[in-house]
Coordinates of C-alpha atoms in Angstrom, one line a residue:
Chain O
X1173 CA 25.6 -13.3 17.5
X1174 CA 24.8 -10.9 14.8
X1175 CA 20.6 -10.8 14.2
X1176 CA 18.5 -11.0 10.9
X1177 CA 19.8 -8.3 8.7
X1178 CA 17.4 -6.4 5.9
X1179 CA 18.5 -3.8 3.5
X1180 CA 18.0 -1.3 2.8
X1181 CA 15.1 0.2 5.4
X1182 CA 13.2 1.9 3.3
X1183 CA 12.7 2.4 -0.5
X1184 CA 10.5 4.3 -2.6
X1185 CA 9.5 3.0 -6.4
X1186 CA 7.7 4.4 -9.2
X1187 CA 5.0 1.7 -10.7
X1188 CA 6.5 -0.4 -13.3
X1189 CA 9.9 -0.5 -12.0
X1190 CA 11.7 -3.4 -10.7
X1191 CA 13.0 -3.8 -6.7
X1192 CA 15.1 -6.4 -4.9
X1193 CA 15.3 -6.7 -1.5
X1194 CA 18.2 -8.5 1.0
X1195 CA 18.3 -10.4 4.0
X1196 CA 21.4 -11.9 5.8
X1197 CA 19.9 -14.7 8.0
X1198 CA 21.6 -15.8 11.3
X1199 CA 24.8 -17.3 10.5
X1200 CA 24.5 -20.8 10.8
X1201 CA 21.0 -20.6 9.7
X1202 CA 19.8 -22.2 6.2
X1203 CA 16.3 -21.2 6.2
X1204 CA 15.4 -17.8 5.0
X1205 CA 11.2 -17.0 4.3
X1206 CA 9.9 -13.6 3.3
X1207 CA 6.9 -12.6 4.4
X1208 CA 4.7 -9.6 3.0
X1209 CA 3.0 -7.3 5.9
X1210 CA 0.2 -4.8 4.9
X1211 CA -2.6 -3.1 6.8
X1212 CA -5.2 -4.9 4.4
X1213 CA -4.0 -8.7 4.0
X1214 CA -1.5 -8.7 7.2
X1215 CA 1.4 -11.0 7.1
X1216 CA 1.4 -13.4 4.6
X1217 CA 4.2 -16.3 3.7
X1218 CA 5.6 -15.6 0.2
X1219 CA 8.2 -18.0 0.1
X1220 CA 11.4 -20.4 1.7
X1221 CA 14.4 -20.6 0.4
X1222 CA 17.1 -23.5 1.8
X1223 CA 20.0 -24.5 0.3
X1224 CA 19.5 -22.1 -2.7
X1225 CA 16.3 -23.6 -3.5
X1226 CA 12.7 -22.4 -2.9
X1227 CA 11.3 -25.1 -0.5
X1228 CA 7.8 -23.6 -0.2
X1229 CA 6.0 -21.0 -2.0
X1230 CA 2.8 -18.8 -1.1
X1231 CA -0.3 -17.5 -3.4
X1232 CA 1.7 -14.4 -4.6
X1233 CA 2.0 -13.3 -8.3
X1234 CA 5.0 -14.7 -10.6
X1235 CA 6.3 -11.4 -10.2
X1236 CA 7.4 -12.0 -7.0
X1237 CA 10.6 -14.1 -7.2
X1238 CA 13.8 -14.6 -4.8
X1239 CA 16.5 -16.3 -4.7
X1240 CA 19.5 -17.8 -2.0
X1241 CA 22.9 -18.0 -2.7
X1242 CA 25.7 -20.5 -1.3
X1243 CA 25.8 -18.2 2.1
X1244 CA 22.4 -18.2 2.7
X1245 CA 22.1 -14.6 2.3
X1246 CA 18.7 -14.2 0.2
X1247 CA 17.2 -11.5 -2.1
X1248 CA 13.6 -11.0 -3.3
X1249 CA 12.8 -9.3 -6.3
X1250 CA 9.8 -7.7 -7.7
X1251 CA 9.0 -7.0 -11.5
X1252 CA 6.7 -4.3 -12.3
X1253 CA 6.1 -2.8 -9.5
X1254 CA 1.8 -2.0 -8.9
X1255 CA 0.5 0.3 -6.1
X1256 CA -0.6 -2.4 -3.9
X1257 CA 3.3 -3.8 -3.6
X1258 CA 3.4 -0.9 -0.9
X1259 CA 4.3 -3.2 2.5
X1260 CA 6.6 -3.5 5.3
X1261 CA 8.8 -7.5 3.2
X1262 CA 9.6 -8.9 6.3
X1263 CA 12.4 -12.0 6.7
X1264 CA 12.6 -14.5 9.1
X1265 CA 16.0 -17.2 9.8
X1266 CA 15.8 -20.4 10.9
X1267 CA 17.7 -23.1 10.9
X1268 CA 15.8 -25.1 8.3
X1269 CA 14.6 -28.1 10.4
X1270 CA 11.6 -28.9 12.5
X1271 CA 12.6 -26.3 14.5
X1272 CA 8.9 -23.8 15.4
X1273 CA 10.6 -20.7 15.8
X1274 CA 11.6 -18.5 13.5
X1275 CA 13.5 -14.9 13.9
X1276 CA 12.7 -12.2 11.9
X1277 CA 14.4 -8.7 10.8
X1278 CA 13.0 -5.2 11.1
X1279 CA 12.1 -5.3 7.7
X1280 CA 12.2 -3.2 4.3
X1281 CA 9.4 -1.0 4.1
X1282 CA 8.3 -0.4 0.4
X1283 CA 6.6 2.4 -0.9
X1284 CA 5.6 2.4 -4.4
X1285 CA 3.9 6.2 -6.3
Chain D
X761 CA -6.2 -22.8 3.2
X762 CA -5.7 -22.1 7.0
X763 CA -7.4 -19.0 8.5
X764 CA -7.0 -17.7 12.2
X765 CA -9.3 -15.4 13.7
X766 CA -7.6 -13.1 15.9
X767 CA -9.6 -10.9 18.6
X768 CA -10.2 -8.0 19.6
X769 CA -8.6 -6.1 16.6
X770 CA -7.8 -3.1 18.8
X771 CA -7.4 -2.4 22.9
X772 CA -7.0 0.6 24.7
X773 CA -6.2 0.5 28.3
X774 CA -5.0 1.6 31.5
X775 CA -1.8 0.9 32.9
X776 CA -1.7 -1.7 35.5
X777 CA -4.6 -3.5 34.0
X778 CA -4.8 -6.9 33.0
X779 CA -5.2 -7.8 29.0
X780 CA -6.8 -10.5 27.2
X781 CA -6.7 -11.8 23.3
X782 CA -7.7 -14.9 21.5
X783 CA -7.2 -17.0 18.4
X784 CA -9.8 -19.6 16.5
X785 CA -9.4 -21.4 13.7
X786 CA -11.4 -24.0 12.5
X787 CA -8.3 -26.7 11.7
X788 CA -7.0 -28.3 14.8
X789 CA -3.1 -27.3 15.0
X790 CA 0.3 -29.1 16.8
X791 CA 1.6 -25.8 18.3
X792 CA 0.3 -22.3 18.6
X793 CA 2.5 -19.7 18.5
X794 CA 2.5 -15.5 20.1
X795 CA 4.6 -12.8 18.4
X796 CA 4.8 -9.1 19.4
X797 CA 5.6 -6.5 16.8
X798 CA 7.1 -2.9 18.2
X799 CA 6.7 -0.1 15.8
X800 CA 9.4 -0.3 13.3
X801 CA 10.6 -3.9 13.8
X802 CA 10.1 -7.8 12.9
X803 CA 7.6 -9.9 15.3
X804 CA 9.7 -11.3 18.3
X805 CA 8.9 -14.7 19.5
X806 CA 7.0 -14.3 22.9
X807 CA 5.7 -17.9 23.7
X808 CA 5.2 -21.2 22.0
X809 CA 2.5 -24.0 23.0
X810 CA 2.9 -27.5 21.6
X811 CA 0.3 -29.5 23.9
X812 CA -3.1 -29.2 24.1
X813 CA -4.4 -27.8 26.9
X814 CA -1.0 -26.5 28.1
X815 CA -1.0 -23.3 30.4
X816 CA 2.9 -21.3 29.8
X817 CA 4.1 -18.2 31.4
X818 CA 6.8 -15.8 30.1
X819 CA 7.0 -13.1 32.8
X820 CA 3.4 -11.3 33.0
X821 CA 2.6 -13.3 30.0
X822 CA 0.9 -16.3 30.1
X823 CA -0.6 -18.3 27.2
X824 CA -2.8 -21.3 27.0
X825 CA -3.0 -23.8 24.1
X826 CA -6.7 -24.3 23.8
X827 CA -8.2 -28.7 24.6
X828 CA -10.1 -28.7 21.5
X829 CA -6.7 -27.6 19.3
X830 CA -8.4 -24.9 17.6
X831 CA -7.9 -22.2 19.6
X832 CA -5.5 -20.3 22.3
X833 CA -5.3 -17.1 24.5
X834 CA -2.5 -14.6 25.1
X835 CA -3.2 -13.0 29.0
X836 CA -0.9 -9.9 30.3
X837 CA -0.8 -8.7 33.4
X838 CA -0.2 -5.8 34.8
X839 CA 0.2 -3.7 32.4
X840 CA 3.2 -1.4 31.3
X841 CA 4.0 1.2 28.7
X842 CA 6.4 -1.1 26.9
X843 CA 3.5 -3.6 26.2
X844 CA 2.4 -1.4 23.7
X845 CA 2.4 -3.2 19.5
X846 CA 0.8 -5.5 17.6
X847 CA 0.4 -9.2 19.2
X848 CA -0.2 -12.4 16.8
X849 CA -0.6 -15.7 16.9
X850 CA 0.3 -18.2 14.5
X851 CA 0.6 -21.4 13.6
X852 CA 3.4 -23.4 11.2
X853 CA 2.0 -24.2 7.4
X854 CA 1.8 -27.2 6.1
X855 CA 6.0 -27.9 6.6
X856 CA 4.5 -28.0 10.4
X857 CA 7.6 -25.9 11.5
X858 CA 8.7 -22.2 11.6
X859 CA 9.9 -21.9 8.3
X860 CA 6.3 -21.5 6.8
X861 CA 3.9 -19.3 9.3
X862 CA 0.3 -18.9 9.0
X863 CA -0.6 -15.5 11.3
X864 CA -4.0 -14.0 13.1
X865 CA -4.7 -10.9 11.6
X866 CA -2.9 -9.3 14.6
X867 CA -4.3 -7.3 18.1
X868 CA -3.3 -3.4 18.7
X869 CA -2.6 -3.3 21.7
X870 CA -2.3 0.7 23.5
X871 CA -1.9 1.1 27.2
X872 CA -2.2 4.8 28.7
X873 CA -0.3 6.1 31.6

C-alpha cells in the first residue's frame, strides 16, 4: 500500500511569486491536512480538506489556500510568497473519521530568497 | 487556543542510556499522542494514549497518559543510534481526532556511540 506522497521535495522561490504544493493521500483515505513546520513556530495545522471541501482551517494568512479534488489528491497554494514562507509544508492522510492517527509524507521543503 | 509545553528542548546522550521527555498543557485532553521525526521525513506515529492514567509500551518505548489529563511522558530505554530525531507529542484539535493536530514544540533527541 502506496504511503503519503509530496511533490516535489524541494523548491526554491523568489518573494512575490506564487507556489503550489501536492499531496496524494493513502488511497482510500478522504482526509488530507497540511501542516506548516519551521524552526521558530514548529508544526502548526493549516488546514483539512474532505470531500473537496476545507473542513477546518488554522490562523494562517488568506494567502495560504488549497484545494482537494474528486481523488482526494490535494494541493496548497501560496500567493506572494514573503521570507518567512521558508518551511518544511508537511501532509498528513487519514481517513476522515474519528479515527486519532494520522500519516504524514516526507514533506516539501520550501525555500523562499 | 491549545498550547503544549514540551521538555527538554534538546538531549544529548550515551548509548545504552535510558531517556526521558514530558508534555503539559494546561487543558485536560482525551488522547495524547508521540510522533518521531527522522531527518528528512514526516512524523511517524509512535504511540497513542486514550485513558487517563494509562501506562503503553511499543518496544523500548513506553508512554504514560498523565491522571490529571494535562500531561504525559515518553520513556526510552536503552538507547540506540537509530533513536536519534525529533520526538512530539500532540493532541487532536478541536475535531477531537487526527485530522486536526495540536503539537509540543518538539524534543531533539542525539545519542553518541
Amino acid at each position: 500500500k502506496a504511503g503519503v506522497t509530496q511533490t516535489p521535495r524541494y523548491l526554491i522561490k523568489t518573494r512575490g511569486q506564487q507556489v503550489t504544493l501536492s499531496c496524494s493521500p493513502i488511497s482510500g483515505h478522504r482526509s488530507v491536512s497540511w501542516y506548516q513546520q519551521t524552526p521558530g513556530q514548529g508544526l502548526q495545522f493549516l488546514f483539512e480538506y474532505f470531500s473537496e471541501t476545507q473542513r477546518n482551517k488554522g490562523n494562517f494568512p488568506g494567502r495560504f489556500s488549497g484545494r482537494q479534488f474528486s481523488n482526494s489528491r490535494s494541493e496548497m497554494n501560496v500567493s506572494t510568497l514573503e521570507l518567512g514562507d521558508s518551511a518544511l509544508y508537511l501532509c498528513a492522510s487519514s481517513t476522515g473519521g474519528g479515527e486519532t492517527e494520522a500519516f504524514f509524507g516526507q514533506g516539501t521543503r520550501l525555500t523562499v530568497v | 487556543g491549545q498550547q503544549l509545553n514540551q521538555s527538554p528542548q534538546s538531549m544529548f546522550i550515551q548509548e545504552g542510556e535510558d531517556v526521558s521527555m514530558n508534555c503539559t498543557s494546561s487543558s485536560i485532553f482525551n488522547t495524547w499522542l508521540w510522533y518521531k521525526q527522522d531527518p528528512g521525513e514526516g512524523p511517524v506515529l509512535l504511540i497513542a494514549l486514550y485513558k487517563a492514567g494509562e501506562l503503553t509500551s511499543n518496544g523500548r518505548l513506553t508512554a504514560q497518559f498523565g491522571i490529571t489529563r494535562k500531561d504525559s511522558f515518553l520513556n526510552i530505554s536503552a538507547s540506540i543510534p537509530s533513536d536519534v530525531g525529533i520526538y512530539f507529542c500532540a493532541v487532536p484539535g478541536k475535531t477531537g481526532s487526527a485530522r486536526q493536530l495540536t503539537f509540543g514544540s518538539g524534543t531533539q533527541l542525539t545519542v553518541l556511540p
